[in-house]
Short mmCIF file of C-alpha atoms and ligand atoms in Angstrom, two decimals:
data_model
loop_
_atom_site.label_atom_id
_atom_site.label_comp_id
_atom_site.label_asym_id
_atom_site.label_seq_id
_atom_site.Cartn_x
_atom_site.Cartn_y
_atom_site.Cartn_z
CA UNK A 1 -26.44 -15.78 -4.77
CA UNK A 2 -23.00 -14.25 -5.11
CA UNK A 3 -20.14 -15.87 -3.26
CA UNK A 4 -18.58 -13.81 -0.46
CA UNK A 5 -15.35 -14.40 1.40
CA UNK A 6 -15.89 -12.95 4.88
CA UNK A 7 -13.18 -11.26 6.86
CA UNK A 8 -12.53 -13.28 9.99
CA UNK A 9 -9.89 -12.02 12.40
CA UNK A 10 -9.31 -15.51 13.84
CA UNK A 11 -8.48 -16.78 10.36
CA UNK A 12 -6.04 -13.88 9.99
CA UNK A 13 -4.49 -14.27 13.45
CA UNK A 14 -3.76 -17.97 13.13
CA UNK A 15 -1.66 -17.25 10.04
CA UNK A 16 0.45 -14.46 11.51
CA UNK A 17 4.06 -15.53 11.90
CA UNK A 18 5.90 -12.35 12.84
CA UNK A 19 6.40 -10.85 16.28
CA UNK A 20 4.86 -7.52 15.46
CA UNK A 21 2.34 -6.48 12.79
CA UNK A 22 -1.23 -7.48 13.58
CA UNK A 23 -0.72 -8.95 17.04
CA UNK A 24 -3.45 -6.48 18.02
CA UNK A 25 -6.22 -6.55 15.41
CA UNK A 26 -9.24 -4.24 15.32
CA UNK A 27 -12.01 -5.22 12.94
CA UNK A 28 -15.07 -3.15 12.03
CA UNK A 29 -17.51 -4.07 9.30
CA UNK A 30 -18.01 -0.48 8.19
CA UNK A 31 -15.95 2.61 8.99
CA UNK A 32 -15.41 6.07 7.57
CA UNK A 33 -11.77 5.25 6.92
CA UNK A 34 -9.45 2.72 8.57
CA UNK A 35 -6.72 5.39 8.52
CA UNK A 36 -8.95 7.82 10.41
CA UNK A 37 -9.89 5.16 12.97
CA UNK A 38 -6.25 4.09 13.28
CA UNK A 39 -5.16 7.69 13.93
CA UNK A 40 -7.82 8.00 16.55
CA UNK A 41 -6.72 4.76 18.26
CA UNK A 42 -3.06 5.73 17.96
CA UNK A 43 -3.70 9.07 19.65
CA UNK A 44 -5.33 7.12 22.49
CA UNK A 45 -2.18 5.05 22.89
CA UNK A 46 -2.78 1.64 21.23
CA UNK A 47 0.28 -0.55 20.74
CA UNK A 48 2.94 -0.34 18.07
CA UNK A 49 2.03 -2.80 15.28
CA UNK A 50 -1.73 -2.70 15.91
CA UNK A 51 -3.81 -3.09 12.74
CA UNK A 52 -7.27 -1.79 11.85
CA UNK A 53 -9.25 -3.69 9.21
CA UNK A 54 -12.68 -2.95 7.75
CA UNK A 55 -14.94 -4.69 5.28
CA UNK A 56 -15.96 -1.36 3.75
CA UNK A 57 -15.23 2.33 4.09
CA UNK A 58 -17.66 5.19 3.61
CA UNK A 59 -15.01 7.90 3.34
CA UNK A 60 -11.97 5.95 2.13
CA UNK A 61 -9.11 8.36 1.56
CA UNK A 62 -6.51 8.25 -1.20
CA UNK A 63 -3.41 10.36 -1.68
CA UNK A 64 -3.67 14.04 -2.60
CA UNK A 65 -7.13 14.38 -1.09
CA UNK A 66 -8.67 11.84 -3.49
CA UNK A 67 -11.50 9.47 -2.57
CA UNK A 68 -10.72 5.73 -2.34
CA UNK A 69 -13.66 3.66 -3.57
CA UNK A 70 -14.31 1.06 -0.85
CA UNK A 71 -17.29 -1.24 -1.47
CA UNK A 72 -18.21 -4.04 1.00
CA UNK A 73 -17.51 -7.75 0.76
CA UNK A 74 -14.72 -7.84 -1.76
CA UNK A 75 -11.56 -5.82 -1.08
CA UNK A 76 -8.94 -5.08 1.57
CA UNK A 77 -8.84 -1.87 3.61
CA UNK A 78 -6.39 -1.87 6.47
CA UNK A 79 -4.11 0.43 8.43
CA UNK A 80 -0.98 -0.45 10.38
CA UNK A 81 -0.13 1.72 13.39
CA UNK A 82 3.58 2.28 14.01
CA UNK A 83 5.39 4.03 16.83
CA UNK A 84 8.89 4.12 15.43
CA UNK A 85 11.96 5.65 17.01
CA UNK A 86 13.42 6.91 13.73
CA UNK A 87 13.19 10.44 12.33
CA UNK A 88 10.32 11.77 10.16
CA UNK A 89 12.68 11.86 7.12
CA UNK A 90 13.31 8.14 7.46
CA UNK A 91 9.58 7.51 7.59
CA UNK A 92 9.16 7.57 3.81
CA UNK A 93 10.75 4.16 3.88
CA UNK A 94 7.56 2.72 5.45
CA UNK A 95 5.67 3.34 2.23
CA UNK A 96 8.35 1.47 0.31
CA UNK A 97 8.11 -1.43 2.79
CA UNK A 98 4.34 -1.57 2.43
CA UNK A 99 4.51 -1.56 -1.38
CA UNK A 100 6.98 -4.48 -1.49
CA UNK A 101 4.90 -6.39 1.08
CA UNK A 102 1.77 -5.94 -1.04
CA UNK A 103 3.57 -6.97 -4.24
CA UNK A 104 5.05 -10.09 -2.59
CA UNK A 105 1.64 -11.07 -1.21
CA UNK A 106 0.03 -10.72 -4.66
CA UNK A 107 2.62 -13.03 -6.20
CA UNK A 108 1.97 -15.57 -3.44
CA UNK A 109 -1.83 -15.38 -3.61
CA UNK A 110 -2.55 -15.01 -7.28
CA UNK A 111 0.57 -15.80 -9.32
CA UNK A 112 0.29 -12.43 -11.03
CA UNK A 113 3.16 -10.11 -11.87
CA UNK A 114 2.73 -6.82 -10.03
CA UNK A 115 4.83 -3.76 -10.67
CA UNK A 116 5.44 -0.81 -8.39
CA UNK A 117 4.94 2.71 -9.71
CA UNK A 118 7.11 4.88 -7.49
CA UNK A 119 6.69 5.38 -4.68
CA UNK A 120 3.80 3.14 -3.75
CA UNK A 121 1.19 2.33 -6.37
CA UNK A 122 1.01 -1.36 -7.13
CA UNK A 123 -0.06 -2.06 -10.69
CA UNK A 124 -0.88 -5.08 -12.77
CA UNK A 125 -0.24 -4.25 -16.39
CA UNK A 126 -0.96 -0.54 -16.54
CA UNK A 127 -3.80 -0.56 -13.99
CA UNK A 128 -3.67 0.11 -10.27
CA UNK A 129 -4.60 -2.73 -7.94
CA UNK A 130 -3.38 -1.30 -4.64
CA UNK A 131 -2.56 2.07 -3.10
CA UNK A 132 -0.89 3.13 0.13
CA UNK A 133 -1.58 6.22 2.21
CA UNK A 134 0.99 6.90 4.92
CA UNK A 135 0.19 9.54 7.52
CA UNK A 136 2.03 10.60 10.64
CA UNK A 137 1.79 12.74 13.71
CA UNK A 138 4.99 14.41 14.88
CA UNK A 139 5.98 16.36 17.97
CA UNK A 140 9.24 18.28 18.29
CA UNK A 141 10.68 16.55 15.22
CA UNK A 142 9.96 13.07 16.55
CA UNK A 143 7.27 10.69 15.36
CA UNK A 144 4.41 10.26 17.80
CA UNK A 145 2.80 7.64 15.54
CA UNK A 146 2.47 6.65 11.90
CA UNK A 147 -0.41 5.03 10.08
CA UNK A 148 0.29 3.00 6.94
CA UNK A 149 -3.02 2.52 5.13
CA UNK A 150 -3.28 -0.16 2.47
CA UNK A 151 -6.17 -0.49 0.03
CA UNK A 152 -6.30 -3.39 -2.38
CA UNK A 153 -8.89 -4.35 -4.99
CA UNK A 154 -9.16 -8.08 -4.51
CA UNK A 155 -12.41 -9.74 -5.56
CA UNK A 156 -14.32 -6.88 -7.11
CA UNK A 157 -15.55 -7.94 -10.56
CA UNK A 158 -15.26 -5.57 -13.53
CA UNK A 159 -19.01 -4.99 -13.70
CA UNK A 160 -18.99 -3.56 -10.15
CA UNK A 161 -16.07 -1.18 -10.65
CA UNK A 162 -17.02 2.50 -10.59
CA UNK A 163 -17.16 3.92 -14.12
CA UNK A 164 -14.78 6.74 -13.22
CA UNK A 165 -11.95 4.34 -12.26
CA UNK A 166 -12.60 1.43 -14.67
CA UNK A 167 -9.89 2.48 -17.11
CA UNK A 168 -7.21 3.05 -14.48
CA UNK A 169 -7.95 0.43 -11.81
CA UNK A 170 -8.20 -3.33 -11.71
CA UNK A 171 -8.58 -6.15 -9.16
CA UNK A 172 -6.81 -9.46 -8.52
CA UNK A 173 -9.96 -11.29 -9.61
CA UNK A 174 -10.18 -9.41 -12.92
CA UNK A 175 -6.50 -10.02 -13.66
CA UNK A 176 -6.62 -13.70 -12.62
CA UNK A 177 -9.54 -14.23 -14.99
CA UNK A 178 -7.56 -12.60 -17.79
CA UNK A 179 -4.30 -14.45 -17.22
CA UNK A 180 -5.30 -17.88 -15.88
CA UNK A 181 -9.02 -18.02 -16.66
CA UNK A 182 -9.56 -18.41 -12.90
CA UNK A 183 -12.70 -16.91 -11.38
CA UNK A 184 -12.15 -18.36 -7.90
CA UNK A 185 -12.36 -15.72 -5.18
CA UNK A 186 -9.12 -14.96 -3.40
CA UNK A 187 -9.20 -15.53 0.37
CA UNK A 188 -8.92 -12.07 1.90
CA UNK A 189 -7.96 -13.46 5.31
CA UNK A 190 -4.94 -15.29 3.90
CA UNK A 191 -4.01 -12.27 1.84
CA UNK A 192 -4.18 -9.88 4.80
CA UNK A 193 -2.07 -12.26 6.91
CA UNK A 194 0.41 -12.60 4.08
CA UNK A 195 0.78 -8.79 3.70
CA UNK A 196 1.31 -8.46 7.47
CA UNK A 197 3.86 -11.30 7.53
CA UNK A 198 5.80 -9.68 4.71
CA UNK A 199 5.58 -6.29 6.39
CA UNK A 200 6.98 -7.83 9.56
CA UNK A 201 9.89 -9.32 7.64
CA UNK A 202 10.77 -6.06 5.87
CA UNK A 203 10.30 -3.97 9.02
CA UNK A 204 12.82 -6.17 10.86
CA UNK A 205 15.19 -5.84 7.91
CA UNK A 206 14.72 -2.07 7.87
CA UNK A 207 15.43 -1.77 11.60
CA UNK A 208 18.51 -3.94 11.48
CA UNK A 209 20.13 -2.94 8.18
CA UNK A 210 18.26 0.13 6.89
CA UNK A 211 16.20 0.82 3.80
CA UNK A 212 18.87 -0.15 1.27
CA UNK A 213 18.40 -3.88 1.94
CA UNK A 214 14.62 -3.57 1.43
CA UNK A 215 15.24 -1.59 -1.76
CA UNK A 216 16.89 -4.69 -3.22
CA UNK A 217 13.45 -6.37 -3.03
CA UNK A 218 11.63 -3.24 -4.22
CA UNK A 219 13.77 -3.17 -7.40
CA UNK A 220 12.29 -6.54 -8.46
CA UNK A 221 8.94 -4.84 -8.97
CA UNK A 222 10.15 -1.43 -10.05
CA UNK A 223 8.90 -1.16 -13.60
CA UNK A 224 9.99 2.39 -14.35
CA UNK A 225 13.72 2.16 -15.02
CA UNK A 226 14.68 4.04 -18.19
CA UNK A 227 11.18 5.44 -18.74
CA UNK A 228 10.57 9.09 -19.63
CA UNK A 229 8.14 10.57 -17.14
CA UNK A 230 6.61 13.83 -16.04
CA UNK A 231 6.12 14.43 -12.37
CA UNK A 232 4.32 17.14 -10.43
CA UNK A 233 6.51 18.25 -7.57
CA UNK A 234 4.58 20.76 -5.46
CA UNK A 235 3.86 23.54 -7.96
CA UNK A 236 6.29 22.60 -10.73
CA UNK A 237 6.36 19.87 -13.33
CA UNK A 238 9.65 18.02 -13.87
CA UNK A 239 10.39 15.90 -16.93
CA UNK A 240 13.11 13.34 -17.22
CA UNK A 241 14.29 9.78 -17.53
CA UNK A 242 14.11 7.46 -14.52
CA UNK A 243 17.64 6.32 -13.69
CA UNK A 244 17.14 4.81 -10.24
CA UNK A 245 16.15 5.13 -6.61
CA UNK A 246 18.59 6.37 -3.96
CA UNK A 247 19.28 4.77 -0.59
CA UNK A 248 16.50 6.80 1.07
CA UNK A 249 13.87 5.83 -1.50
CA UNK A 250 13.95 9.08 -3.53
CA UNK A 251 13.44 8.85 -7.29
CA UNK A 252 16.44 9.81 -9.44
CA UNK A 253 15.60 11.55 -12.70
CA UNK A 254 17.97 12.53 -15.48
CA UNK A 255 16.60 15.91 -16.52
CA UNK A 256 19.36 17.08 -18.86
CA UNK A 257 22.72 16.02 -20.35
CA UNK A 258 24.51 16.34 -17.00
CA UNK A 259 21.62 17.02 -14.69
CA UNK A 260 20.21 14.71 -12.12
CA UNK A 261 17.22 15.58 -9.98
CA UNK A 262 16.29 13.83 -6.76
CA UNK A 263 12.53 13.65 -6.21
CA UNK A 264 11.35 12.96 -2.68
CA UNK A 265 7.61 13.03 -3.37
CA UNK A 266 5.32 13.81 -6.26
CA UNK A 267 2.62 12.53 -8.61
CA UNK A 268 3.88 10.78 -11.75
CA UNK A 269 2.43 11.00 -15.26
CA UNK A 270 3.79 8.65 -17.93
C1 LIG B 1 -3.75 6.03 -2.97
O1 LIG B 1 -4.29 7.09 -3.30
O2 LIG B 1 -3.16 5.34 -3.80
C2 LIG B 1 -3.79 5.56 -1.56
C3 LIG B 1 -5.02 4.79 -1.26
C4 LIG B 1 -5.06 4.26 0.15
C5 LIG B 1 -6.37 3.62 0.50
C6 LIG B 1 -6.32 2.94 1.84
S1 LIG B 1 -7.72 1.93 2.13
C7 LIG B 1 -7.25 1.72 3.78
C8 LIG B 1 -6.75 3.06 4.26
N1 LIG B 1 -7.87 3.88 4.71
C9 LIG B 1 -8.06 4.93 3.94
O3 LIG B 1 -8.96 5.79 4.10
N2 LIG B 1 -7.15 4.96 2.97
C10 LIG B 1 -6.24 3.85 3.05
#
């Protein structure tokens, strides 16, 4: 019989240290999408910092309308509901916060070396281990609520990975086997609590000193400096060398001798 590490909200709750993220936890074994359920709960008024977790998703959603493969019993699918007072333009920072929180939690849980592919893919080597989908509802230029959805491949073994993502995606278990020869399952409850604790810490930092202090932590994992990339920005493709990230989290690309382009969102191709 295969070993399973069950999600147990009491195990998660007892490890939460911060004042905010996850104090209200909603767990469902199977949902369409934790982001969809979180949006639904948010529109009904649940508290700032509430978190929705599921063991599997039937219609897991990725960025740009893609499907997020979400099998049962092995990975993390969760969505944090926020009701921030800042402007929609500032909201991009939440994705940065979530990416650093995920990367920190991976280091703590598995002693692996994650990298962040701007803005919010977390990779190990060249393969994606975690993705973040941030959605928001606005009214009259103010944020009604935001949902920060985090998907992470944790204990899925290589043999169970979908063929269409095998060459671009990995899991913590696969990478731990490769680097430390360890095939011990990673405790998803600890990992979820760790992500939420980190998120709490960076959210506090963001509220008190702004995104630039969080970016200092983001830079540790930012593996793209100096690289030549191509990026799809709406309907045009921009090519250039990555020279940094600005104080609002936008990517800075050197596109010509004296030309610098600031990219707020887009899909990168190396
Ligand atoms: C990406 O394309 O990189 C983003 C993937 C985000 C997946 C997570 S899983 C939990 C939450 N619920 C969803 O339907 N999507 C996000």
